[in-house]
Amino acid sequence: MTSAKQTISPVRVVKKNGIRVEVYEDAEAVSAAAAAMIAGRITASSKFNLGLATGSTPIKTYDELVRIHEAGELTFSHVTSFNLDEYVNLPPTHDQSYRYFMMKHLLDRVDIPLYNTFVLNGQAVDVDAECSAFEGLIKARGGVDLWLLGIGGNGHIGFNEPGSAVDSRTRVVTLDDCTRADNARFFATLDDVPTHAVSAGVQTITDSHAVLLLATGAGKANAVAAAVAGDCSVDCPASLLQGHDDTTFMVDVQAAKML
Ligand code: F6R
């Protein structure tokens, strides 16, 4: 592993449709570069609002942020976090809930004040009110400075599945069959995968001052190519980032192979 101060260089940089794509040798290098960027921005600011994602892809980035924190080179004391999404009807103590994931991989391992960590409550009695409150909170805190994203094989960002409107906001969404099938690996059976989630909308994400999307592995190659080089279309929600003026993709060679 690298020191927090060491620079990881991409093997290739592609700029297309307003998106900067940094291609790294492998997933380790992507994680190191992503953590270095996030740590740098947090450190450069006296108050930082960080958007977070769950999923397999950012786990190594979170490990690296924890390592930099433990090395005494990064504090989260002035950071507020907002998570993209949460399953509907899973309690936060369920080991597949996104609150549980975030506590395990990052929030419990750094010095972020827990009262400044926001994950949507998928068990809220009034889920629509929960979604509006989340939007209101982001606004009241001054907007998200940097939103870290993964990408689904179908191009989804957050749980904004294909067809999600460019001006969508935080809301209840129905998960695509392919997304449920992708996530079934984390549950005992496919039937156990929730059918609904609450998710920040496309507009909630594109309102962020900066966006950093990570993708690793050949399974993401089509989605990355469609997002960067395809039409800006709701058919590939990640392509809607083409209209954003500070979006970086950090991907490995495998995920970049169709670019
Ligand atoms: C996670 C999320 C999803 C994932 C995407 C990729 O909070 O909103 O959009 O980022 O499904 O997941 P992984 O990284 O598991 O391939």
Short mmCIF file of N, CA and C in Angstrom, two decimals, residues 21-138:
data_model
loop_
_atom_site.label_atom_id
_atom_site.label_comp_id
_atom_site.label_asym_id
_atom_site.label_seq_id
_atom_site.Cartn_x
_atom_site.Cartn_y
_atom_site.Cartn_z
N VAL A 21 -11.88 10.38 -17.57
CA VAL A 21 -11.74 8.99 -17.14
C VAL A 21 -10.26 8.70 -16.88
N GLU A 22 -9.94 8.37 -15.66
CA GLU A 22 -8.57 7.98 -15.32
C GLU A 22 -8.55 6.46 -15.26
N VAL A 23 -7.68 5.87 -16.07
CA VAL A 23 -7.60 4.41 -16.13
C VAL A 23 -6.37 3.96 -15.35
N TYR A 24 -6.58 3.07 -14.39
CA TYR A 24 -5.48 2.57 -13.55
C TYR A 24 -5.26 1.09 -13.83
N GLU A 25 -4.06 0.66 -13.46
CA GLU A 25 -3.65 -0.72 -13.73
C GLU A 25 -4.64 -1.75 -13.16
N ASP A 26 -5.04 -1.55 -11.92
CA ASP A 26 -5.91 -2.55 -11.28
C ASP A 26 -6.77 -1.90 -10.18
N ALA A 27 -7.58 -2.72 -9.55
CA ALA A 27 -8.52 -2.20 -8.54
C ALA A 27 -7.79 -1.58 -7.35
N GLU A 28 -6.62 -2.13 -7.01
CA GLU A 28 -5.84 -1.56 -5.90
C GLU A 28 -5.45 -0.12 -6.20
N ALA A 29 -4.98 0.11 -7.42
CA ALA A 29 -4.54 1.46 -7.81
C ALA A 29 -5.74 2.40 -7.87
N VAL A 30 -6.88 1.91 -8.35
CA VAL A 30 -8.09 2.75 -8.38
C VAL A 30 -8.43 3.19 -6.96
N SER A 31 -8.39 2.24 -6.03
CA SER A 31 -8.76 2.56 -4.64
C SER A 31 -7.78 3.55 -4.00
N ALA A 32 -6.50 3.34 -4.29
CA ALA A 32 -5.49 4.25 -3.72
C ALA A 32 -5.67 5.66 -4.28
N ALA A 33 -5.92 5.75 -5.59
CA ALA A 33 -6.08 7.07 -6.21
C ALA A 33 -7.36 7.73 -5.70
N ALA A 34 -8.43 6.95 -5.58
CA ALA A 34 -9.71 7.51 -5.11
C ALA A 34 -9.57 8.01 -3.67
N ALA A 35 -8.95 7.20 -2.83
CA ALA A 35 -8.79 7.60 -1.42
C ALA A 35 -7.92 8.85 -1.33
N ALA A 36 -6.88 8.91 -2.15
CA ALA A 36 -6.00 10.09 -2.11
C ALA A 36 -6.77 11.34 -2.52
N MET A 37 -7.64 11.20 -3.54
CA MET A 37 -8.41 12.37 -3.97
C MET A 37 -9.38 12.80 -2.86
N ILE A 38 -10.09 11.83 -2.28
CA ILE A 38 -11.08 12.15 -1.24
C ILE A 38 -10.37 12.76 -0.03
N ALA A 39 -9.28 12.14 0.39
CA ALA A 39 -8.54 12.64 1.56
C ALA A 39 -8.03 14.05 1.31
N GLY A 40 -7.54 14.28 0.10
CA GLY A 40 -7.02 15.61 -0.25
C GLY A 40 -8.10 16.67 -0.14
N ARG A 41 -9.27 16.34 -0.68
CA ARG A 41 -10.37 17.34 -0.66
C ARG A 41 -10.89 17.56 0.76
N ILE A 42 -10.98 16.51 1.53
CA ILE A 42 -11.44 16.66 2.92
C ILE A 42 -10.46 17.55 3.69
N THR A 43 -9.18 17.29 3.49
CA THR A 43 -8.15 18.01 4.23
C THR A 43 -8.07 19.48 3.81
N ALA A 44 -8.39 19.74 2.54
CA ALA A 44 -8.29 21.12 2.03
C ALA A 44 -9.45 22.00 2.49
N SER A 45 -10.44 21.39 3.14
CA SER A 45 -11.66 22.13 3.46
C SER A 45 -11.91 22.12 4.97
N SER A 46 -12.51 23.21 5.48
CA SER A 46 -12.78 23.25 6.91
C SER A 46 -14.14 22.62 7.25
N LYS A 47 -14.93 22.35 6.22
CA LYS A 47 -16.25 21.70 6.39
C LYS A 47 -16.50 20.95 5.10
N PHE A 48 -16.78 19.65 5.18
CA PHE A 48 -16.86 18.88 3.94
C PHE A 48 -18.07 17.94 3.97
N ASN A 49 -18.88 18.01 2.92
CA ASN A 49 -20.05 17.13 2.80
C ASN A 49 -19.74 16.07 1.75
N LEU A 50 -19.68 14.83 2.22
CA LEU A 50 -19.22 13.72 1.38
C LEU A 50 -20.38 12.78 1.09
N GLY A 51 -20.64 12.56 -0.19
CA GLY A 51 -21.64 11.57 -0.59
C GLY A 51 -20.97 10.21 -0.71
N LEU A 52 -21.66 9.17 -0.24
CA LEU A 52 -21.05 7.84 -0.18
C LEU A 52 -21.91 6.81 -0.90
N ALA A 53 -21.24 5.75 -1.32
CA ALA A 53 -21.92 4.61 -1.96
C ALA A 53 -21.58 3.35 -1.19
N THR A 54 -22.43 2.34 -1.35
CA THR A 54 -22.11 1.02 -0.83
C THR A 54 -21.71 0.14 -2.01
N GLY A 55 -21.75 -1.18 -1.85
CA GLY A 55 -21.38 -2.08 -2.94
C GLY A 55 -19.96 -2.57 -2.77
N SER A 56 -19.57 -3.50 -3.63
CA SER A 56 -18.23 -4.10 -3.52
C SER A 56 -17.13 -3.12 -3.92
N THR A 57 -17.42 -2.29 -4.92
CA THR A 57 -16.34 -1.48 -5.52
C THR A 57 -15.66 -0.54 -4.53
N PRO A 58 -16.36 0.23 -3.69
CA PRO A 58 -15.64 1.20 -2.85
C PRO A 58 -15.01 0.63 -1.58
N ILE A 59 -15.16 -0.67 -1.33
CA ILE A 59 -14.68 -1.21 -0.04
C ILE A 59 -13.18 -0.94 0.16
N LYS A 60 -12.39 -1.19 -0.89
CA LYS A 60 -10.93 -0.98 -0.75
C LYS A 60 -10.62 0.51 -0.58
N THR A 61 -11.42 1.36 -1.19
CA THR A 61 -11.22 2.81 -1.02
C THR A 61 -11.48 3.18 0.45
N TYR A 62 -12.54 2.61 1.03
CA TYR A 62 -12.81 2.89 2.45
C TYR A 62 -11.68 2.36 3.33
N ASP A 63 -11.17 1.17 3.00
CA ASP A 63 -10.04 0.63 3.78
C ASP A 63 -8.85 1.58 3.71
N GLU A 64 -8.62 2.11 2.53
CA GLU A 64 -7.47 3.00 2.35
C GLU A 64 -7.69 4.32 3.10
N LEU A 65 -8.92 4.83 3.10
CA LEU A 65 -9.20 6.05 3.88
C LEU A 65 -8.98 5.80 5.36
N VAL A 66 -9.38 4.62 5.83
CA VAL A 66 -9.17 4.27 7.24
C VAL A 66 -7.67 4.21 7.54
N ARG A 67 -6.93 3.63 6.60
CA ARG A 67 -5.47 3.52 6.80
C ARG A 67 -4.84 4.91 6.90
N ILE A 68 -5.26 5.82 6.03
CA ILE A 68 -4.69 7.17 6.05
C ILE A 68 -5.08 7.86 7.36
N HIS A 69 -6.33 7.64 7.78
CA HIS A 69 -6.78 8.20 9.06
C HIS A 69 -5.94 7.65 10.22
N GLU A 70 -5.73 6.34 10.22
CA GLU A 70 -4.97 5.72 11.32
C GLU A 70 -3.51 6.15 11.31
N ALA A 71 -3.02 6.54 10.13
CA ALA A 71 -1.64 7.04 10.03
C ALA A 71 -1.55 8.48 10.55
N GLY A 72 -2.68 9.04 10.95
CA GLY A 72 -2.69 10.40 11.52
C GLY A 72 -2.70 11.48 10.47
N GLU A 73 -3.02 11.11 9.22
CA GLU A 73 -2.94 12.08 8.12
C GLU A 73 -4.30 12.58 7.65
N LEU A 74 -5.37 12.14 8.30
CA LEU A 74 -6.70 12.53 7.83
C LEU A 74 -7.70 12.47 8.99
N THR A 75 -8.39 13.61 9.17
CA THR A 75 -9.49 13.61 10.15
C THR A 75 -10.81 13.79 9.41
N PHE A 76 -11.84 13.12 9.94
CA PHE A 76 -13.21 13.27 9.41
C PHE A 76 -14.05 14.11 10.38
N SER A 77 -13.40 14.81 11.30
CA SER A 77 -14.15 15.50 12.35
C SER A 77 -15.04 16.61 11.79
N HIS A 78 -14.70 17.12 10.62
CA HIS A 78 -15.50 18.19 10.01
C HIS A 78 -16.30 17.69 8.80
N VAL A 79 -16.44 16.36 8.72
CA VAL A 79 -17.13 15.78 7.56
C VAL A 79 -18.56 15.38 7.94
N THR A 80 -19.48 15.66 7.02
CA THR A 80 -20.85 15.14 7.11
C THR A 80 -21.02 14.18 5.95
N SER A 81 -21.61 13.01 6.20
CA SER A 81 -21.78 12.06 5.08
C SER A 81 -23.26 11.84 4.76
N PHE A 82 -23.50 11.64 3.47
CA PHE A 82 -24.84 11.34 2.97
C PHE A 82 -24.73 10.09 2.11
N ASN A 83 -25.49 9.08 2.43
CA ASN A 83 -25.45 7.88 1.59
C ASN A 83 -26.49 7.91 0.48
N LEU A 84 -26.11 7.29 -0.61
CA LEU A 84 -26.97 7.29 -1.79
C LEU A 84 -28.32 6.63 -1.58
N ASP A 85 -28.30 5.50 -0.87
CA ASP A 85 -29.52 4.70 -0.90
C ASP A 85 -29.60 3.73 0.27
N GLU A 86 -30.75 3.12 0.39
CA GLU A 86 -30.99 2.11 1.43
C GLU A 86 -32.14 1.23 0.96
N TYR A 87 -32.08 -0.02 1.33
CA TYR A 87 -33.20 -0.92 1.02
C TYR A 87 -34.42 -0.54 1.85
N VAL A 88 -35.60 -0.69 1.27
CA VAL A 88 -36.84 -0.49 2.02
C VAL A 88 -37.10 -1.76 2.83
N ASN A 89 -37.42 -1.52 4.09
CA ASN A 89 -37.84 -2.60 5.01
C ASN A 89 -36.73 -3.47 5.57
N LEU A 90 -35.47 -3.05 5.43
CA LEU A 90 -34.41 -3.77 6.15
C LEU A 90 -34.02 -2.92 7.35
N PRO A 91 -33.99 -3.48 8.55
CA PRO A 91 -33.56 -2.69 9.70
C PRO A 91 -32.07 -2.34 9.60
N PRO A 92 -31.66 -1.22 10.21
CA PRO A 92 -30.24 -0.81 10.11
C PRO A 92 -29.29 -1.84 10.72
N THR A 93 -29.82 -2.74 11.54
CA THR A 93 -28.98 -3.78 12.15
C THR A 93 -28.83 -4.99 11.23
N HIS A 94 -29.60 -5.07 10.15
CA HIS A 94 -29.50 -6.21 9.23
C HIS A 94 -28.15 -6.13 8.52
N ASP A 95 -27.47 -7.26 8.40
CA ASP A 95 -26.11 -7.18 7.86
C ASP A 95 -26.06 -6.83 6.37
N GLN A 96 -27.22 -6.76 5.70
CA GLN A 96 -27.22 -6.29 4.31
C GLN A 96 -27.78 -4.88 4.18
N SER A 97 -28.13 -4.26 5.32
CA SER A 97 -28.59 -2.87 5.21
C SER A 97 -27.38 -1.99 4.92
N TYR A 98 -27.65 -0.87 4.27
CA TYR A 98 -26.54 -0.01 3.89
C TYR A 98 -26.01 0.78 5.08
N ARG A 99 -26.84 1.02 6.09
CA ARG A 99 -26.32 1.64 7.33
C ARG A 99 -25.30 0.69 7.97
N TYR A 100 -25.64 -0.58 8.01
CA TYR A 100 -24.74 -1.57 8.60
C TYR A 100 -23.42 -1.59 7.82
N PHE A 101 -23.54 -1.62 6.49
CA PHE A 101 -22.37 -1.64 5.61
C PHE A 101 -21.46 -0.44 5.89
N MET A 102 -22.09 0.75 5.96
CA MET A 102 -21.27 1.95 6.13
C MET A 102 -20.58 1.98 7.49
N MET A 103 -21.30 1.54 8.54
CA MET A 103 -20.67 1.50 9.86
C MET A 103 -19.46 0.56 9.83
N LYS A 104 -19.66 -0.60 9.20
CA LYS A 104 -18.62 -1.62 9.19
C LYS A 104 -17.39 -1.20 8.38
N HIS A 105 -17.63 -0.62 7.21
CA HIS A 105 -16.50 -0.36 6.32
C HIS A 105 -15.84 1.00 6.51
N LEU A 106 -16.59 1.97 7.07
CA LEU A 106 -15.97 3.30 7.20
C LEU A 106 -16.35 4.03 8.49
N LEU A 107 -17.64 4.24 8.71
CA LEU A 107 -18.05 5.24 9.71
C LEU A 107 -17.61 4.90 11.13
N ASP A 108 -17.62 3.60 11.46
CA ASP A 108 -17.21 3.18 12.80
C ASP A 108 -15.69 3.15 12.95
N ARG A 109 -14.96 3.36 11.86
CA ARG A 109 -13.50 3.18 11.90
C ARG A 109 -12.74 4.50 11.82
N VAL A 110 -13.50 5.61 11.68
CA VAL A 110 -12.86 6.92 11.59
C VAL A 110 -13.51 7.85 12.61
N ASP A 111 -13.05 9.09 12.67
CA ASP A 111 -13.52 10.00 13.72
C ASP A 111 -14.66 10.91 13.26
N ILE A 112 -15.46 10.42 12.31
CA ILE A 112 -16.62 11.24 11.87
C ILE A 112 -17.65 11.24 13.00
N PRO A 113 -18.22 12.42 13.35
CA PRO A 113 -19.28 12.41 14.37
C PRO A 113 -20.49 11.65 13.83
N LEU A 114 -20.96 10.65 14.55
CA LEU A 114 -22.05 9.81 14.04
C LEU A 114 -23.32 10.61 13.76
N TYR A 115 -23.49 11.72 14.54
CA TYR A 115 -24.69 12.53 14.31
C TYR A 115 -24.59 13.30 12.98
N ASN A 116 -23.46 13.25 12.34
CA ASN A 116 -23.32 13.88 11.02
C ASN A 116 -23.27 12.84 9.90
N THR A 117 -23.78 11.64 10.15
CA THR A 117 -23.81 10.61 9.11
C THR A 117 -25.26 10.31 8.77
N PHE A 118 -25.61 10.46 7.52
CA PHE A 118 -27.01 10.31 7.13
C PHE A 118 -27.19 9.20 6.10
N VAL A 119 -27.91 8.17 6.53
CA VAL A 119 -28.32 7.09 5.62
C VAL A 119 -29.84 7.07 5.69
N LEU A 120 -30.48 7.09 4.54
CA LEU A 120 -31.95 7.09 4.52
C LEU A 120 -32.50 5.93 5.35
N ASN A 121 -33.63 6.19 6.01
CA ASN A 121 -34.27 5.16 6.82
C ASN A 121 -35.32 4.44 5.97
N GLY A 122 -34.99 3.25 5.52
CA GLY A 122 -35.90 2.49 4.66
C GLY A 122 -37.07 1.92 5.42
N GLN A 123 -37.06 2.09 6.73
CA GLN A 123 -38.19 1.61 7.55
C GLN A 123 -39.07 2.76 8.02
N ALA A 124 -38.84 3.95 7.47
CA ALA A 124 -39.64 5.10 7.93
C ALA A 124 -41.13 4.83 7.71
N VAL A 125 -41.94 5.28 8.64
CA VAL A 125 -43.39 5.08 8.51
C VAL A 125 -43.88 5.87 7.29
N ASP A 126 -43.36 7.09 7.14
CA ASP A 126 -43.71 7.90 5.98
C ASP A 126 -42.43 8.04 5.13
N VAL A 127 -42.28 7.14 4.18
CA VAL A 127 -41.02 7.11 3.41
C VAL A 127 -40.88 8.35 2.53
N ASP A 128 -42.00 8.86 2.03
CA ASP A 128 -41.91 10.06 1.19
C ASP A 128 -41.39 11.25 2.00
N ALA A 129 -41.87 11.36 3.26
CA ALA A 129 -41.39 12.44 4.13
C ALA A 129 -39.90 12.25 4.43
N GLU A 130 -39.50 11.00 4.59
CA GLU A 130 -38.08 10.70 4.83
C GLU A 130 -37.23 11.19 3.63
N CYS A 131 -37.74 10.93 2.43
CA CYS A 131 -37.00 11.33 1.22
C CYS A 131 -36.91 12.86 1.12
N SER A 132 -38.03 13.56 1.40
CA SER A 132 -37.99 15.04 1.34
C SER A 132 -37.05 15.59 2.40
N ALA A 133 -37.06 14.96 3.58
CA ALA A 133 -36.20 15.44 4.67
C ALA A 133 -34.72 15.30 4.28
N PHE A 134 -34.40 14.21 3.59
CA PHE A 134 -33.02 13.97 3.15
C PHE A 134 -32.59 15.07 2.18
N GLU A 135 -33.46 15.39 1.22
CA GLU A 135 -33.15 16.48 0.27
C GLU A 135 -32.96 17.80 1.02
N GLY A 136 -33.86 18.05 1.99
CA GLY A 136 -33.81 19.30 2.75
C GLY A 136 -32.53 19.41 3.56
N LEU A 137 -32.11 18.28 4.10
CA LEU A 137 -30.90 18.25 4.92
C LEU A 137 -29.65 18.57 4.08
N ILE A 138 -29.60 17.97 2.88
CA ILE A 138 -28.46 18.23 2.00
C ILE A 138 -28.39 19.73 1.68
#
